[in-house]
Tab-separated table of C-alpha atoms in Angstrom:
chain	number	residue	atom	x	y	z
B	1	UNK	CA	50.367	119.310	150.178
B	2	UNK	CA	50.751	115.524	150.369
B	3	UNK	CA	53.842	114.190	152.093
B	4	UNK	CA	55.073	111.561	154.538
B	5	UNK	CA	53.397	112.143	157.899
B	6	UNK	CA	55.056	112.193	161.293
B	7	UNK	CA	53.703	111.226	164.716
B	8	UNK	CA	53.239	113.745	167.539
B	9	UNK	CA	56.764	112.771	168.686
B	10	UNK	CA	58.069	113.669	165.193
B	11	UNK	CA	58.844	110.040	164.348
B	12	UNK	CA	57.811	108.484	161.044
B	13	UNK	CA	54.135	107.479	161.112
B	14	UNK	CA	54.113	103.815	160.070
B	15	UNK	CA	50.972	101.680	159.792
B	16	UNK	CA	50.995	98.124	158.497
B	17	UNK	CA	54.690	98.400	157.680
B	18	UNK	CA	54.156	101.373	155.348
B	19	UNK	CA	54.807	105.071	155.708
B	20	UNK	CA	51.638	107.116	156.125
B	21	UNK	CA	50.995	109.681	153.394
B	22	UNK	CA	48.548	112.553	153.831
B	23	UNK	CA	47.981	116.286	153.946
B	24	UNK	CA	51.066	117.732	155.615
B	25	UNK	CA	50.282	121.473	155.701
B	26	UNK	CA	49.843	121.616	159.491
B	27	UNK	CA	52.847	119.365	160.016
B	28	UNK	CA	55.022	121.637	157.878
B	29	UNK	CA	53.780	124.709	159.757
B	30	UNK	CA	54.650	123.071	163.075
B	31	UNK	CA	58.134	122.149	161.864
B	32	UNK	CA	58.774	125.701	160.677
B	33	UNK	CA	57.554	127.096	164.010
B	34	UNK	CA	59.631	124.866	166.303
B	35	UNK	CA	62.899	124.780	164.334
B	36	UNK	CA	65.364	127.603	164.626
B	37	UNK	CA	67.667	128.870	161.940
B	38	UNK	CA	70.555	126.470	161.431
B	39	UNK	CA	68.711	123.301	162.516
B	40	UNK	CA	68.181	122.226	158.911
B	41	UNK	CA	71.687	121.931	157.470
B	42	UNK	CA	70.603	122.198	153.827
B	43	UNK	CA	68.510	125.327	154.529
B	44	UNK	CA	70.262	127.267	157.323
B	45	UNK	CA	67.936	130.302	157.147
B	46	UNK	CA	64.729	128.274	157.594
B	47	UNK	CA	62.925	128.269	160.927
B	48	UNK	CA	60.965	130.614	163.180
B	49	UNK	CA	62.170	129.370	166.590
B	50	UNK	CA	58.871	130.403	168.176
B	51	UNK	CA	60.139	129.362	171.613
B	52	UNK	CA	62.650	132.233	171.577
B	53	UNK	CA	59.746	134.696	171.383
B	54	UNK	CA	58.028	133.417	174.559
B	55	UNK	CA	59.614	136.041	176.821
B	56	UNK	CA	58.941	138.869	174.341
B	57	UNK	CA	55.928	141.063	175.144
B	58	UNK	CA	55.888	142.429	171.608
B	59	UNK	CA	54.295	139.729	169.454
B	60	UNK	CA	54.542	141.668	166.194
B	61	UNK	CA	58.107	140.441	165.521
B	62	UNK	CA	56.962	136.826	165.990
B	63	UNK	CA	54.017	137.304	163.629
B	64	UNK	CA	56.265	138.970	161.029
B	65	UNK	CA	58.779	136.117	161.200
B	66	UNK	CA	56.045	133.486	160.856
B	67	UNK	CA	54.625	135.301	157.812
B	68	UNK	CA	58.103	135.635	156.282
B	69	UNK	CA	59.005	131.954	156.820
B	70	UNK	CA	55.645	130.588	155.658
B	71	UNK	CA	55.660	132.781	152.530
B	72	UNK	CA	59.247	131.747	151.726
B	73	UNK	CA	58.147	128.106	152.007
B	74	UNK	CA	55.470	128.689	149.369
B	75	UNK	CA	52.397	129.157	151.558
B	76	UNK	CA	49.708	131.716	150.912
B	77	UNK	CA	49.321	133.429	154.288
B	78	UNK	CA	45.819	134.812	154.744
B	79	UNK	CA	45.937	135.654	158.458
B	80	UNK	CA	48.141	135.208	161.504
B	81	UNK	CA	47.210	136.511	164.942
B	82	UNK	CA	47.496	135.874	168.641
B	83	UNK	CA	44.307	136.007	170.711
B	84	UNK	CA	43.944	137.702	174.091
B	85	UNK	CA	44.339	134.259	175.687
B	86	UNK	CA	47.671	133.708	173.890
B	87	UNK	CA	46.463	131.254	171.247
B	88	UNK	CA	48.275	131.449	167.924
B	89	UNK	CA	45.879	131.311	164.950
B	90	UNK	CA	47.264	130.708	161.479
B	91	UNK	CA	45.366	130.653	158.197
B	92	UNK	CA	47.954	129.629	155.608
B	93	UNK	CA	47.982	126.956	152.923
B	94	UNK	CA	50.103	125.897	149.995
B	95	UNK	CA	48.782	127.010	146.630
B	96	UNK	CA	48.045	123.440	145.509
B	97	UNK	CA	46.284	122.345	148.729
Protein backbone atom coordinates (compact mmCIF):
# COMPACT_ATOMS: atom_id res chain seq x y z
CA UNK A 1 0.00 0.00 0.00
CA UNK A 2 1.27 3.51 -0.78
CA UNK A 3 1.20 6.03 2.04
CA UNK A 4 3.20 8.78 3.71
CA UNK A 5 6.42 7.29 5.08
CA UNK A 6 7.90 7.83 8.51
CA UNK A 7 11.53 7.85 9.66
CA UNK A 8 12.95 5.25 12.06
CA UNK A 9 12.07 7.69 14.88
CA UNK A 10 8.45 7.71 13.63
CA UNK A 11 8.68 11.33 12.45
CA UNK A 12 7.44 12.40 9.03
CA UNK A 13 10.00 11.56 6.33
CA UNK A 14 10.57 14.84 4.48
CA UNK A 15 12.97 15.27 1.55
CA UNK A 16 13.29 18.49 -0.41
CA UNK A 17 10.43 20.02 1.56
CA UNK A 18 7.98 17.29 0.53
CA UNK A 19 6.54 14.31 2.34
CA UNK A 20 7.96 11.00 1.16
CA UNK A 21 5.43 8.59 -0.35
CA UNK A 22 6.15 4.89 -0.78
CA UNK A 23 5.22 1.33 0.07
CA UNK A 24 4.11 1.40 3.69
CA UNK A 25 3.29 -2.27 4.38
CA UNK A 26 6.26 -2.82 6.73
CA UNK A 27 5.69 0.55 8.38
CA UNK A 28 2.05 -0.31 9.06
CA UNK A 29 3.04 -3.71 10.47
CA UNK A 30 5.53 -2.05 12.81
CA UNK A 31 2.94 0.46 14.00
CA UNK A 32 0.43 -2.30 14.71
CA UNK A 33 3.07 -4.29 16.61
CA UNK A 34 4.32 -1.49 18.86
CA UNK A 35 1.01 0.24 19.65
CA UNK A 36 -1.23 -1.11 22.35
CA UNK A 37 -4.99 -1.00 22.43
CA UNK A 38 -6.18 2.50 23.26
CA UNK A 39 -3.18 4.37 21.80
CA UNK A 40 -5.11 5.28 18.66
CA UNK A 41 -8.10 7.26 19.90
CA UNK A 42 -10.21 6.73 16.78
CA UNK A 43 -9.60 2.95 16.83
CA UNK A 44 -9.29 1.90 20.50
CA UNK A 45 -9.15 -1.85 19.77
CA UNK A 46 -6.22 -1.60 17.33
CA UNK A 47 -2.74 -2.63 18.41
CA UNK A 48 -0.79 -5.75 19.38
CA UNK A 49 1.43 -4.28 22.12
CA UNK A 50 4.14 -6.83 21.34
CA UNK A 51 6.28 -5.52 24.21
CA UNK A 52 3.75 -6.87 26.73
CA UNK A 53 4.43 -10.39 25.43
CA UNK A 54 8.20 -10.25 26.07
CA UNK A 55 7.98 -11.95 29.48
CA UNK A 56 5.55 -14.62 28.20
CA UNK A 57 7.11 -18.01 27.43
CA UNK A 58 4.07 -19.03 25.41
CA UNK A 59 4.40 -17.27 22.05
CA UNK A 60 1.19 -18.67 20.58
CA UNK A 61 -0.94 -15.88 22.11
CA UNK A 62 1.36 -13.26 20.56
CA UNK A 63 1.20 -14.93 17.14
CA UNK A 64 -2.61 -15.19 17.36
CA UNK A 65 -2.93 -11.51 18.27
CA UNK A 66 -0.64 -10.45 15.41
CA UNK A 67 -2.67 -12.54 12.95
CA UNK A 68 -5.94 -11.11 14.31
CA UNK A 69 -4.75 -7.48 14.14
CA UNK A 70 -3.14 -7.78 10.71
CA UNK A 71 -6.22 -9.53 9.25
CA UNK A 72 -8.53 -6.89 10.76
CA UNK A 73 -6.37 -4.21 9.10
CA UNK A 74 -6.94 -5.83 5.71
CA UNK A 75 -3.72 -7.81 5.31
CA UNK A 76 -3.53 -11.29 3.88
CA UNK A 77 -1.46 -13.17 6.46
CA UNK A 78 0.42 -16.06 4.87
CA UNK A 79 2.75 -16.96 7.75
CA UNK A 80 3.84 -15.71 11.15
CA UNK A 81 6.42 -17.49 13.29
CA UNK A 82 9.17 -17.01 15.81
CA UNK A 83 12.49 -18.75 15.15
CA UNK A 84 14.56 -20.60 17.75
CA UNK A 85 16.72 -17.48 18.04
CA UNK A 86 13.66 -15.33 18.85
CA UNK A 87 13.33 -13.58 15.49
CA UNK A 88 9.78 -12.71 14.47
CA UNK A 89 9.07 -13.54 10.81
CA UNK A 90 5.95 -12.15 9.17
CA UNK A 91 4.69 -12.81 5.66
CA UNK A 92 1.66 -10.54 5.29
CA UNK A 93 0.65 -8.02 2.65
CA UNK A 94 -2.34 -5.92 1.72
CA UNK A 95 -4.42 -7.33 -1.11
CA UNK A 96 -3.52 -4.46 -3.46
CA UNK A 97 0.24 -4.51 -2.76
